[in-house]
Coordinates of N, CA and C in Angstrom, one line a residue:
M1 N 0.7 -1.2 0.0 CA 0.2 0.1 -0.1 C 1.0 1.7 -0.4
N2 N 0.2 1.9 -0.8 CA 1.4 3.2 -0.8 C 1.1 4.3 0.0
I3 N 1.9 4.9 1.1 CA 0.8 5.6 1.8 C 2.0 6.8 2.2
D4 N 1.9 8.0 2.0 CA 2.7 9.0 2.3 C 2.2 9.8 3.8
I5 N 3.2 9.7 4.9 CA 2.8 9.6 5.7 C 3.4 10.9 6.5
S6 N 3.3 12.1 7.3 CA 3.2 13.3 8.2 C 3.9 12.8 9.2
E7 N 4.5 14.4 9.0 CA 5.1 14.2 10.8 C 4.4 14.0 11.6
V8 N 4.7 13.8 12.9 CA 4.1 14.1 14.3 C 4.3 15.4 14.9
A9 N 2.6 15.7 15.8 CA 2.4 17.0 15.6 C 2.0 16.8 17.3
N10 N 1.9 18.5 18.0 CA 0.9 18.7 19.3 C -0.6 18.8 18.4
L11 N -1.0 17.9 20.0 CA -2.9 18.5 19.4 C -3.1 18.9 21.1
P12 N -3.4 20.3 21.4 CA -4.0 20.0 23.0 C -5.7 20.8 22.7
S13 N -6.0 20.0 22.8 CA -8.4 19.6 22.5 C -8.7 19.9 23.8
R14 N -9.9 20.2 24.0 CA -10.9 20.2 25.0 C -11.2 19.1 25.7
F15 N -10.3 18.1 24.6 CA -10.3 16.6 25.9 C -9.2 16.4 26.3
G16 N -7.8 16.9 25.8 CA -6.8 16.3 26.2 C -5.6 16.8 25.5
E17 N -4.3 16.6 25.5 CA -3.6 16.6 24.5 C -2.9 15.4 24.5
F18 N -3.1 15.7 23.1 CA -2.5 14.8 21.7 C -1.3 14.6 21.2
K19 N -0.8 14.0 20.4 CA 0.0 13.8 19.4 C -1.3 13.5 17.8
I20 N -0.6 14.1 17.0 CA -1.4 13.6 15.9 C -0.1 12.9 14.3
Q21 N -0.8 12.5 13.8 CA -0.1 12.1 12.6 C -1.0 11.5 11.4
T22 N -0.8 12.4 10.0 CA -2.1 12.0 8.8 C -1.3 11.0 8.5
F23 N -1.7 10.0 7.8 CA -1.5 9.4 6.7 C -2.2 9.1 5.4
K24 N -2.1 9.5 4.2 CA -2.4 10.1 2.5 C -2.5 8.7 2.4
E25 N -3.8 8.3 1.6 CA -3.9 6.7 0.8 C -4.5 7.5 -0.2
G26 N -3.9 7.7 -1.8 CA -4.5 8.1 -3.1 C -5.1 9.8 -1.9
H27 N -6.7 10.0 -2.4 CA -6.7 11.0 -2.1 C -7.0 11.2 -0.7
K28 N -7.2 10.3 -0.1 CA -7.7 10.1 1.5 C -6.5 10.5 2.6
E29 N -7.4 11.4 3.0 CA -5.4 11.5 4.2 C -6.8 11.2 5.4
H30 N -6.4 10.2 6.3 CA -6.6 9.9 7.4 C -5.5 10.5 8.5
L31 N -6.2 10.6 10.1 CA -5.7 11.1 10.7 C -5.5 10.5 12.6
V32 N -4.5 10.1 12.4 CA -5.1 9.7 14.1 C -3.7 10.4 14.9
V33 N -4.7 10.2 16.2 CA -4.7 10.6 17.3 C -4.6 10.3 18.3
F34 N -3.3 10.2 18.7 CA -2.5 8.8 20.5 C -2.4 10.2 21.0
N35 N -2.4 8.9 22.3 CA -2.4 9.5 23.2 C -0.4 8.7 23.9
P36 N 0.7 8.9 23.7 CA 1.4 7.5 23.9 C 2.2 7.8 25.5
P37 N 2.6 6.6 25.8 CA 3.5 5.9 25.1 C 2.0 4.9 25.1
L38 N 2.3 4.2 24.0 CA 1.1 2.9 23.5 C 2.3 2.0 24.1
N39 N 1.2 1.1 24.8 CA 1.3 -0.2 25.7 C 1.4 -1.2 24.4
D40 N 1.4 -2.0 24.4 CA 1.6 -3.4 23.7 C 0.5 -3.8 23.2
S41 N -0.7 -3.4 24.0 CA -2.3 -3.8 23.6 C -3.3 -3.0 23.6
P42 N -2.4 -0.7 22.9 CA -3.2 -0.4 23.2 C -4.8 -0.1 23.5
I43 N -5.6 1.0 23.8 CA -6.9 0.4 23.3 C -6.8 1.2 21.9
V44 N -8.4 1.0 21.0 CA -8.0 1.7 19.5 C -9.2 1.8 19.0
R45 N -9.3 3.2 18.1 CA -11.1 3.0 18.1 C -11.0 3.5 16.9
I46 N -11.7 2.9 15.5 CA -11.6 3.2 14.0 C -12.9 3.9 13.8
H47 N -12.7 4.9 14.2 CA -13.7 6.1 13.4 C -13.6 6.8 11.8
S48 N -15.0 6.0 11.3 CA -15.3 6.3 10.5 C -15.8 8.0 10.5
E49 N -15.2 8.9 9.0 CA -15.3 10.3 9.2 C -17.5 10.8 8.9
C50 N -18.1 11.2 9.7 CA -19.4 11.6 10.1 C -18.9 13.1 10.0
L51 N -18.9 13.9 8.4 CA -18.6 15.7 9.1 C -20.3 15.6 9.8
T52 N -21.8 15.3 9.0 CA -22.9 15.7 10.2 C -22.6 15.5 11.3
G53 N -22.4 14.4 11.9 CA -21.6 14.5 13.2 C -21.3 14.7 13.4
D54 N -19.9 14.7 13.8 CA -18.6 14.7 14.4 C -18.6 16.4 14.4
A55 N -18.7 16.7 13.2 CA -18.3 19.0 13.6 C -19.8 19.6 13.0
I56 N -20.6 19.1 12.7 CA -21.9 19.8 13.3 C -23.1 19.3 14.2
G57 N -22.6 18.5 14.5 CA -24.0 17.6 16.0 C -25.1 17.1 15.8
S58 N -24.7 16.4 14.6 CA -26.4 15.7 14.3 C -27.0 15.1 15.1
L59 N -28.0 15.0 14.9 CA -28.2 13.9 16.3 C -29.4 12.9 15.5
K60 N -28.9 12.3 14.3 CA -29.6 11.8 13.4 C -28.8 10.3 14.0
C61 N -27.5 10.4 14.2 CA -26.6 8.8 14.4 C -25.5 9.4 15.6
D62 N -25.4 8.4 16.6 CA -24.2 8.7 17.5 C -22.9 9.1 17.2
C63 N -22.6 8.9 15.4 CA -20.9 9.5 15.3 C -20.6 10.2 16.7
R64 N -20.6 11.5 16.4 CA -19.8 12.7 17.1 C -19.9 11.8 19.0
D65 N -21.1 11.2 19.4 CA -20.6 10.9 20.6 C -19.7 10.0 21.5
Q66 N -19.2 8.5 19.9 CA -18.5 8.1 20.1 C -16.9 8.4 19.7
L67 N -17.3 9.0 18.9 CA -16.2 10.0 18.8 C -15.3 10.6 19.8
E68 N -16.3 12.0 20.7 CA -15.8 12.5 22.1 C -15.2 11.0 23.1
A69 N -16.4 10.3 23.0 CA -16.1 9.1 23.9 C -14.6 8.8 24.2
S70 N -14.4 8.3 23.1 CA -13.0 7.9 22.7 C -11.7 8.9 23.1
L71 N -12.1 10.1 23.2 CA -10.6 11.3 22.8 C -11.1 10.7 24.5
V72 N -12.1 11.1 25.1 CA -12.1 11.3 26.7 C -11.5 9.6 27.1
R73 N -11.1 9.0 26.3 CA -11.1 7.4 27.1 C -9.5 7.3 26.7
I74 N -8.8 7.0 25.6 CA -7.3 7.6 24.7 C -6.2 8.9 25.6
N75 N -7.2 9.8 26.4 CA -6.6 10.7 27.2 C -6.0 9.9 28.7
K76 N -7.4 9.2 29.2 CA -7.3 8.5 30.1 C -6.3 7.4 30.2
E77 N -6.2 7.0 29.1 CA -6.1 5.2 29.1 C -4.6 5.5 28.1
G78 N -4.3 6.3 27.5 CA -3.4 6.1 26.2 C -4.0 5.5 25.4
G79 N -3.6 4.9 24.1 CA -4.2 4.8 23.0 C -4.4 5.2 21.7
M80 N -5.5 5.0 20.6 CA -5.5 6.1 19.9 C -6.9 6.0 19.2
V81 N -7.1 6.7 18.5 CA -8.8 7.4 18.1 C -7.4 7.1 15.9
I82 N -8.1 5.9 15.4 CA -7.9 6.2 13.6 C -9.0 6.2 13.6
Y83 N -8.9 7.9 12.9 CA -9.9 8.8 12.0 C -10.4 8.5 10.4
L84 N -11.1 7.7 9.9 CA -10.7 7.3 8.4 C -11.9 7.8 8.0
R85 N -11.0 9.0 6.7 CA -12.2 9.7 6.0 C -13.3 9.1 4.7
Q86 N -13.6 8.0 5.7 CA -14.8 7.0 4.9 C -16.4 8.0 4.8
E87 N -16.9 9.1 4.9 CA -17.8 10.0 4.8 C -19.4 8.4 4.3
G88 N -20.3 8.7 5.1 CA -21.1 7.7 5.4 C -21.1 6.5 4.9
R89 N -19.9 5.7 5.8 CA -19.9 4.8 5.6 C -19.3 4.1 4.7
N90 N -18.4 5.3 3.7 CA -18.3 5.2 2.3 C -18.7 5.7 1.4
I91 N -19.6 6.3 1.1 CA -20.9 6.7 -0.2 C -20.5 7.9 -0.6
G92 N -19.5 8.5 0.8 CA -19.2 10.1 0.5 C -20.5 10.5 1.1
L93 N -20.3 12.3 0.7 CA -21.1 13.2 1.3 C -22.0 14.0 0.9
L94 N -21.7 13.6 -0.4 CA -23.5 13.8 -1.8 C -24.3 12.3 -1.3
N95 N -23.5 11.8 -1.6 CA -24.6 10.5 -1.5 C -25.6 10.1 -0.1
K96 N -24.5 10.9 0.9 CA -24.8 10.1 2.1 C -26.1 11.5 2.2
V97 N -25.7 12.5 2.1 CA -27.5 13.7 2.1 C -28.4 13.5 1.6
N98 N -28.5 12.4 0.4 CA -29.1 12.4 -0.2 C -29.7 10.9 0.3
A99 N -28.7 10.2 1.2 CA -29.3 8.6 2.0 C -30.9 9.7 3.1
Y100 N -30.5 10.5 3.6 CA -30.8 11.4 4.3 C -31.7 11.6 4.5
A101 N -32.1 11.8 3.2 CA -33.3 12.4 2.4 C -34.0 11.6 1.9
L102 N -33.8 10.4 1.6 CA -33.9 9.2 1.4 C -35.2 8.4 2.9
Q103 N -34.5 9.0 4.0 CA -34.7 8.7 5.5 C -36.0 9.3 5.7
D104 N -35.7 10.5 5.4 CA -36.8 11.8 5.8 C -38.3 11.3 5.1
R105 N -38.0 10.2 3.8 CA -39.7 10.2 3.1 C -40.0 8.5 3.9
G106 N -39.3 8.3 4.7 CA -39.4 6.7 5.4 C -38.4 5.7 5.5
F107 N -37.6 5.7 4.7 CA -36.7 4.7 4.4 C -35.6 4.3 5.6
D108 N -35.7 3.7 6.1 CA -34.4 3.2 6.9 C -33.1 3.5 6.5
T109 N -31.4 3.2 7.2 CA -30.5 3.3 6.9 C -30.1 2.7 5.6
V110 N -29.8 1.7 6.2 CA -30.1 0.5 5.0 C -30.8 0.3 3.8
E111 N -31.7 0.6 3.9 CA -33.0 1.1 2.6 C -32.2 1.3 2.0
A112 N -32.4 2.8 2.9 CA -31.8 4.6 1.9 C -30.4 3.9 0.8
N113 N -29.5 3.4 1.5 CA -28.1 3.4 0.5 C -28.6 1.7 0.0
H114 N -29.3 0.9 0.1 CA -29.7 0.5 -1.4 C -30.2 1.0 -2.6
Q115 N -31.8 2.1 -2.1 CA -32.3 2.9 -3.1 C -31.3 3.9 -3.4
L116 N -30.1 3.4 -2.8 CA -28.8 4.6 -3.5 C -27.8 3.6 -4.9
G117 N -27.7 2.4 -4.3 CA -26.7 1.3 -5.4 C -25.9 1.5 -4.9
F118 N -25.8 1.0 -3.4 CA -24.9 0.7 -2.0 C -25.2 -0.5 -1.3
E119 N -23.9 -0.6 -1.1 CA -24.3 -1.9 0.6 C -24.7 -1.7 1.5
A120 N -24.8 -1.6 2.8 CA -25.4 -1.0 4.1 C -24.6 -0.2 4.4
D121 N -23.1 -1.1 4.2 CA -21.6 0.3 4.8 C -20.5 -0.6 3.8
E122 N -20.2 0.3 3.1 CA -19.7 0.2 2.0 C -17.8 0.5 2.5
R123 N -17.1 0.7 4.0 CA -16.4 0.8 4.5 C -15.2 -0.2 4.2
T124 N -13.9 -0.2 4.2 CA -12.7 -1.1 4.5 C -11.5 -0.8 5.6
Y125 N -10.9 -1.9 5.9 CA -10.0 -1.5 6.7 C -8.4 -1.9 7.0
E126 N -8.3 -2.2 5.6 CA -6.9 -2.5 4.9 C -6.1 -1.2 5.5
V127 N -6.2 0.1 5.4 CA -5.6 1.2 6.0 C -4.6 0.6 7.3
V128 N -6.0 0.6 8.3 CA -5.4 0.7 9.6 C -4.7 -0.2 9.8
E129 N -4.0 -1.5 9.2 CA -3.3 -2.7 9.2 C -2.2 -1.8 8.9
T130 N -2.1 -1.1 8.3 CA -1.0 -0.6 7.8 C -0.1 0.7 8.9
I131 N -1.5 1.3 8.8 CA -0.9 2.1 9.9 C -1.1 2.1 11.4
L132 N -1.3 1.5 12.1 CA -1.3 0.3 13.0 C 0.3 -0.6 13.3
E133 N 1.2 -1.1 11.7 CA 2.1 -1.6 11.7 C 3.0 0.1 12.1
H134 N 2.6 0.8 11.3 CA 3.6 1.7 11.2 C 4.1 2.3 12.5
F135 N 2.9 1.9 13.5 CA 3.3 2.5 15.0 C 3.9 1.2 15.6
G136 N 4.4 0.6 15.2 CA 5.0 -1.4 15.9 C 3.4 -1.7 16.5
V137 N 2.1 -1.5 16.2 CA 1.4 -2.3 16.9 C 0.9 -4.2 16.6
K138 N 0.8 -4.6 17.3 CA 0.2 -6.1 16.6 C -0.8 -6.4 17.7
K139 N -1.3 -6.3 18.4 CA -2.3 -6.4 19.2 C -3.1 -5.3 20.1
I140 N -4.4 -5.2 19.7 CA -5.1 -4.1 20.2 C -6.6 -4.1 20.9
R141 N -6.7 -3.4 22.0 CA -8.0 -3.7 22.4 C -9.2 -2.7 21.7
L142 N -10.0 -2.7 20.5 CA -10.7 -2.7 19.7 C -11.8 -2.1 20.6
L143 N -12.8 -0.9 20.8 CA -13.3 -0.5 21.1 C -14.3 0.4 20.0
T144 N -15.4 -0.8 19.8 CA -16.6 -0.8 18.4 C -17.8 -1.8 19.1
N145 N -18.6 -1.3 18.4 CA -19.9 -2.1 18.2 C -20.0 -2.9 17.1
N146 N -19.0 -2.5 16.5 CA -19.7 -2.8 15.2 C -18.8 -4.0 14.6
P147 N -19.2 -4.9 14.6 CA -18.6 -6.7 14.0 C -17.6 -6.8 12.5
Q148 N -18.0 -6.0 11.9 CA -17.3 -5.4 10.3 C -16.0 -5.3 10.8
K149 N -15.3 -4.6 12.1 CA -14.0 -3.8 12.4 C -13.6 -5.6 12.8
L150 N -14.1 -6.3 13.6 CA -13.3 -7.2 13.9 C -13.0 -8.8 13.1
Q151 N -13.9 -8.2 11.7 CA -13.9 -9.3 10.8 C -12.3 -8.3 9.8
G152 N -12.4 -7.4 9.8 CA -11.9 -6.8 9.1 C -10.3 -6.3 9.0
L153 N -9.7 -6.5 9.9 CA -8.5 -6.4 10.6 C -8.2 -8.0 10.7
K154 N -7.3 -7.7 9.5 CA -6.6 -9.6 9.1 C -5.2 -10.2 10.0
Q155 N -4.5 -9.3 9.7 CA -3.3 -8.9 10.6 C -2.8 -8.4 11.5
I156 N -3.7 -8.2 12.2 CA -4.1 -7.7 14.2 C -4.3 -8.6 15.0
K157 N -4.3 -9.1 15.9 CA -4.5 -9.5 16.5 C -5.2 -8.3 17.7
I158 N -6.6 -9.0 17.7 CA -7.8 -8.1 18.9 C -8.2 -9.3 20.2
I159 N -7.8 -8.5 21.3 CA -7.5 -9.8 22.6 C -8.7 -9.2 23.1
E160 N -9.2 -7.8 22.2 CA -10.5 -7.7 23.3 C -11.0 -6.9 22.3
R161 N -13.3 -6.6 22.7 CA -13.6 -5.8 22.4 C -14.2 -5.1 23.2
V162 N -14.0 -3.8 23.6 CA -14.9 -3.0 23.9 C -15.3 -2.3 24.0
P163 N -16.5 -2.5 24.4 CA -18.5 -1.8 24.0 C -18.0 -0.5 23.8
I164 N -18.6 0.6 23.0 CA -19.1 1.7 23.3 C -19.9 2.4 23.8
I165 N -21.1 2.0 24.2 CA -22.2 2.1 24.3 C -22.6 4.4 24.3
I166 N -23.5 4.5 23.9 CA -24.2 5.3 23.3 C -25.9 6.3 24.1
E167 N -25.5 6.9 25.1 CA -27.7 6.6 24.9 C -28.0 6.9 24.2
P168 N -28.9 6.6 23.0 CA -30.1 6.7 22.1 C -30.7 8.6 22.4
N169 N -30.5 8.5 21.3 CA -32.0 10.0 21.8 C -32.9 9.7 20.6
Q170 N -33.9 10.8 20.7 CA -35.1 10.6 19.9 C -35.0 10.4 18.6
F171 N -33.6 11.2 18.1 CA -33.5 11.5 16.5 C -33.0 10.1 15.8
N172 N -32.0 9.7 16.7 CA -31.7 8.3 16.6 C -31.6 6.9 16.9
K173 N -32.4 7.5 18.1 CA -33.5 6.0 18.4 C -33.3 4.6 17.5
N174 N -34.2 5.5 16.0 CA -34.4 3.9 15.3 C -33.6 3.5 14.3
Y175 N -32.7 4.8 14.3 CA -31.2 4.0 13.6 C -30.2 3.3 14.1
L176 N -29.9 3.4 15.5 CA -29.8 2.6 16.7 C -29.9 1.2 16.4
K177 N -31.0 0.9 16.5 CA -32.2 0.1 16.3 C -32.2 -0.9 14.8
V178 N -31.8 0.1 14.1 CA -31.2 -0.6 12.8 C -29.9 -0.9 12.5
K179 N -29.0 -0.8 12.8 CA -27.2 -0.7 13.6 C -27.9 -2.3 14.0
Q180 N -28.4 -1.8 15.0 CA -28.5 -3.5 16.0 C -29.2 -4.4 15.4
E181 N -30.7 -4.4 14.2 CA -31.3 -5.9 14.0 C -30.6 -6.3 12.7
Q182 N -29.8 -5.1 12.0 CA -29.8 -5.2 10.3 C -28.6 -5.5 10.1
M183 N -27.7 -4.6 11.1 CA -26.4 -4.7 11.1 C -25.3 -5.1 11.9
G184 N -25.9 -6.2 12.8 CA -25.5 -6.9 14.3 C -24.3 -6.3 14.7
H185 N -24.8 -4.4 14.9 CA -24.5 -4.0 16.2 C -24.2 -4.0 17.3
L186 N -23.5 -4.4 17.9 CA -23.2 -4.8 19.5 C -23.8 -3.7 20.4
L187 N -24.7 -3.7 20.6 CA -25.3 -2.2 21.4 C -26.0 -2.6 22.9

């Protein structure tokens, strides 16, 4: 895999003081936020970009809450958040907004993706293994509810799945139910 890697920089944030490094894969630039030193099996959150949730605070999903909880946790325990540029489960922002419009008409998140010609989840995780290899990480405690992430990492030993449970709200209650019932998320 041809990856360009940035220098390491400091990132003071409202969640703590971190180090950051970017991994450029083609046109996608992934970010790693970490709190060294990394132990032999760090806690790792693989977080896919969600502009509407992460930056704008959309209540239709639980993305921002999961990201913030992950940053709080790695600030306390060490570890890393690998922020992947895979907007809308890797269908892109334009298609995500189109999926939102279909959801406004009564389709659930999976049905909306299917209406647009996509699988329920188009994300891949090969770059994660390259990133972890760069850091010399061979085994992790994976902070996730998504079984696809557990299956998507072939070269890394996952010694524990750490749940990340977020309290539903009135806008994402059905979304979370669909993720659990149709996509197998461990909520």
